[in-house]
Each structure stands twice: as C-alpha cells, then as structure tokens.
Backbone as JSON, one array per atom type, in Angstrom:
{
  "sequence": "MLSVAGRVKERRLELNLTQVELAKKAGLPLATYRKFERTGIIAFAKLLQVAFALDALEDFDALFSQRRYLSTEDVLNEGKKRERARHNG",
  "N": [[-1.95, 40.5, -30.51], [-2.06, 38.82, -28.18], [-0.34, 36.88, -28.91], [2.17, 38.11, -28.95], [2.32, 38.76, -26.16], [2.39, 36.15, -25.24], [4.83, 35.32, -26.27], [6.59, 37.04, -24.78], [6.14, 36.21, -22.32], [7.19, 33.47, -22.47], [9.87, 34.17, -22.87], [10.4, 35.35, -20.47], [10.09, 33.22, -18.77], [12.21, 31.73, -19.73], [14.27, 32.96, -18.87], [14.02, 32.58, -16.23], [12.5, 34.34, -14.61], [10.04, 35.84, -12.29], [6.85, 37.11, -12.58], [6.75, 39.38, -10.81], [9.41, 39.98, -10.51], [10.11, 40.66, -13.2], [8.19, 42.82, -13.82], [9.26, 44.7, -11.85], [11.72, 44.91, -12.79], [11.35, 46.11, -15.39], [10.15, 48.5, -14.51], [7.45, 48.73, -14.06], [4.11, 48.8, -12.79], [2.95, 45.77, -11.16], [0.41, 44.99, -11.59], [-0.1, 46.13, -14.15], [1.77, 44.66, -15.84], [0.84, 42.05, -15.37], [-1.68, 42.13, -16.44], [-1.0, 42.63, -19.04], [0.21, 40.06, -19.78], [-2.06, 38.52, -19.56], [-3.98, 39.57, -21.35], [-2.74, 40.83, -23.42], [-2.83, 43.46, -23.84], [-1.02, 46.64, -23.8], [0.62, 49.66, -23.31], [2.57, 51.09, -25.92], [5.06, 52.28, -25.06], [5.47, 51.04, -22.65], [5.68, 48.53, -23.37], [8.07, 48.62, -24.74], [9.7, 49.16, -22.42], [9.51, 46.64, -21.05], [10.67, 45.09, -23.21], [13.27, 45.99, -22.97], [14.04, 45.25, -20.37], [14.11, 42.64, -20.8], [16.2, 42.35, -22.45], [15.75, 42.62, -25.1], [15.34, 44.58, -27.12], [16.39, 44.83, -29.67], [14.73, 43.33, -31.18], [12.74, 45.0, -32.13], [13.88, 46.46, -34.19], [13.35, 45.34, -36.68], [10.72, 46.0, -37.15], [8.36, 47.33, -39.3], [10.41, 47.9, -41.02], [11.35, 46.72, -43.53], [10.13, 46.38, -46.77], [7.58, 44.47, -48.11], [7.12, 42.9, -51.08], [4.54, 42.47, -53.4], [4.02, 41.9, -55.91], [5.7, 41.75, -59.09], [5.58, 44.17, -60.32], [5.46, 45.8, -58.29], [8.01, 45.89, -57.33], [9.3, 46.99, -59.45], [8.17, 49.57, -59.43], [9.25, 50.64, -57.29], [11.08, 52.75, -57.14], [9.39, 54.88, -57.67], [8.23, 56.31, -55.29], [5.43, 57.44, -53.61], [5.17, 60.71, -52.01], [3.16, 61.52, -50.18], [0.34, 60.34, -48.6], [-2.68, 59.01, -50.12], [-5.86, 60.6, -50.13], [-8.89, 59.37, -48.96], [-12.1, 59.75, -50.26]],
  "CA": [[-1.47, 41.07, -29.25], [-1.83, 37.75, -27.28], [0.89, 36.18, -29.45], [3.36, 38.75, -28.43], [2.4, 38.64, -24.78], [2.86, 34.79, -25.01], [6.36, 35.27, -26.5], [7.22, 37.72, -23.75], [6.08, 35.3, -21.17], [8.14, 32.5, -22.62], [11.11, 34.71, -22.66], [10.47, 35.6, -19.0], [10.28, 31.99, -18.22], [13.5, 31.09, -20.15], [15.26, 33.73, -17.86], [13.65, 32.27, -14.87], [12.05, 35.64, -13.87], [8.65, 35.74, -12.01], [6.05, 38.33, -12.95], [6.98, 40.44, -9.86], [10.65, 40.46, -10.84], [10.12, 41.3, -14.47], [7.74, 43.97, -13.59], [10.14, 45.51, -11.12], [13.06, 45.22, -13.59], [10.88, 46.95, -16.37], [9.78, 49.66, -13.91], [6.06, 48.75, -14.2], [3.31, 48.08, -11.63], [2.76, 44.36, -11.2], [-0.95, 44.9, -12.16], [0.1, 46.37, -15.53], [2.39, 43.52, -16.4], [-0.03, 40.75, -15.3], [-2.81, 42.51, -17.4], [-0.43, 42.35, -20.44], [0.3, 38.71, -20.16], [-3.33, 37.92, -19.67], [-4.79, 40.11, -22.4], [-1.84, 41.33, -24.58], [-2.93, 44.97, -23.92], [-0.09, 47.4, -23.11], [0.91, 50.94, -24.0], [3.76, 50.88, -26.69], [6.27, 52.7, -24.32], [5.53, 50.11, -21.67], [6.24, 47.21, -24.07], [9.63, 48.85, -24.96], [10.36, 48.95, -21.2], [9.49, 45.11, -21.04], [11.65, 44.55, -24.09], [14.4, 46.42, -22.44], [14.25, 44.49, -19.26], [14.43, 41.24, -21.29], [17.39, 42.46, -23.38], [15.19, 42.29, -26.56], [15.08, 45.76, -27.87], [16.84, 44.75, -31.05], [13.6, 42.73, -31.9], [11.96, 46.21, -32.63], [14.6, 46.99, -35.3], [12.65, 44.91, -37.98], [9.37, 46.58, -37.25], [8.16, 48.22, -40.32], [11.82, 48.28, -41.7], [11.47, 46.08, -44.7], [8.86, 46.47, -47.41], [7.21, 43.15, -48.69], [6.59, 43.12, -52.46], [3.4, 41.6, -53.69], [4.15, 41.47, -57.32], [6.9, 42.33, -59.82], [5.18, 45.58, -60.54], [5.69, 46.68, -56.93], [9.56, 45.91, -57.26], [9.67, 47.98, -60.52], [7.75, 50.93, -59.03], [10.04, 50.96, -55.93], [11.89, 54.19, -57.22], [8.3, 55.93, -57.8], [7.54, 56.34, -54.18], [4.85, 58.89, -53.2], [5.69, 61.43, -50.65], [2.08, 61.69, -49.45], [-0.69, 59.3, -48.69], [-3.86, 59.5, -50.78], [-7.03, 60.86, -49.18], [-10.12, 58.62, -49.4], [-13.32, 60.55, -50.05]],
  "C": [[-1.14, 39.89, -28.14], [-0.55, 36.95, -27.6], [2.06, 36.82, -28.88], [3.46, 38.69, -26.9], [2.76, 37.18, -24.51], [4.37, 34.63, -25.25], [7.12, 35.91, -25.36], [7.27, 36.76, -22.5], [6.96, 34.07, -21.38], [9.45, 32.91, -22.51], [11.5, 34.95, -21.22], [10.79, 34.35, -18.25], [11.67, 31.33, -18.33], [14.56, 31.8, -19.23], [14.87, 33.51, -16.54], [13.34, 33.41, -13.91], [10.6, 35.33, -13.45], [8.13, 36.97, -12.57], [6.58, 39.47, -12.19], [8.47, 40.86, -10.31], [10.88, 41.18, -12.17], [9.55, 42.7, -14.32], [8.48, 45.04, -12.95], [11.31, 45.98, -12.08], [12.64, 46.22, -14.81], [10.39, 48.33, -15.74], [8.11, 49.81, -14.12], [5.35, 48.23, -13.09], [3.04, 46.67, -12.13], [1.45, 44.24, -12.0], [-0.89, 45.01, -13.71], [0.6, 45.29, -16.23], [1.53, 42.33, -16.39], [-1.2, 41.06, -16.34], [-2.14, 42.04, -18.83], [-0.39, 41.1, -20.74], [-1.05, 38.05, -20.31], [-4.16, 38.35, -20.87], [-4.07, 40.62, -23.62], [-2.02, 42.83, -24.76], [-1.82, 45.63, -23.12], [0.32, 48.6, -23.89], [2.36, 50.65, -24.73], [4.99, 51.14, -25.81], [6.47, 51.77, -23.28], [6.11, 48.77, -22.23], [7.69, 47.5, -24.3], [10.23, 48.67, -23.51], [10.56, 47.44, -20.88], [10.68, 44.68, -21.9], [13.08, 44.82, -23.54], [14.94, 45.55, -21.32], [14.61, 42.89, -19.7], [15.46, 41.23, -22.32], [16.85, 42.2, -24.82], [14.75, 43.57, -27.32], [15.38, 45.56, -29.37], [15.67, 44.04, -31.88], [12.83, 43.74, -32.52], [12.68, 46.63, -33.94], [13.87, 46.64, -36.61], [11.24, 45.5, -38.2], [9.25, 47.68, -38.34], [9.47, 48.6, -41.11], [11.9, 47.66, -43.16], [10.03, 45.99, -45.53], [8.67, 45.04, -48.07], [6.63, 43.56, -50.17], [5.52, 42.0, -52.78], [3.31, 41.2, -55.13], [5.55, 42.09, -57.9], [6.74, 43.67, -60.09], [5.6, 46.41, -59.32], [7.14, 46.83, -56.87], [9.9, 46.98, -58.27], [9.16, 49.43, -60.08], [8.33, 51.37, -57.86], [10.64, 52.41, -56.03], [10.64, 55.2, -57.49], [7.59, 55.97, -56.52], [6.74, 57.49, -54.05], [5.3, 59.36, -51.89], [4.43, 61.6, -49.72], [1.05, 60.67, -49.55], [-1.81, 59.87, -49.52], [-4.98, 59.7, -49.8], [-8.12, 60.02, -49.79], [-11.31, 59.64, -49.19], [-13.18, 61.94, -50.58]]
}
C-alpha cells in the first residue's frame, strides 16, 4: 500500500501539484488524501478518483487481467478452468 501511495506522490510531484490541489481535483477531503500518502490506506473508489485526477486510470486495466503461469502444467490446463472455487473444510 505504501508503495502505491509513494508512486502516486511521485506522479503528483511530476505534475507539480500540491496535496491541496490534487485532493481538490480528485474530489477528496485534504485529510483523506494526506492520510493516503502517509499510510497507504484509502478506499478503492477514492483511489480511482485519485487515478482519474492524475490521468492514470489506464494503469488499472492490467489489474488481475493476465494470468501468470507457474508451470508448463498450468499452461496445458488453461482450457480446463473451474467455474467455481473450491470450499475449504
């Protein structure tokens, strides 16, 4: 979370925006944005607002979009996808 907050801060500084300016542009209370930069904690919807304000929504396109294969067996089993998750217990 702190890594993401750090990258957001870097982008903000690249765009020469203050915390006040970005919070306003994203439609967030300043305290919410400051807490995010300090702790990395923010609601997902609010993170999307920040991304929109920084013109970075396309960065979310890759989130969960590509499967990483751990083995050749995983590649071969790609066509045998389960439709439901297994229950533990």
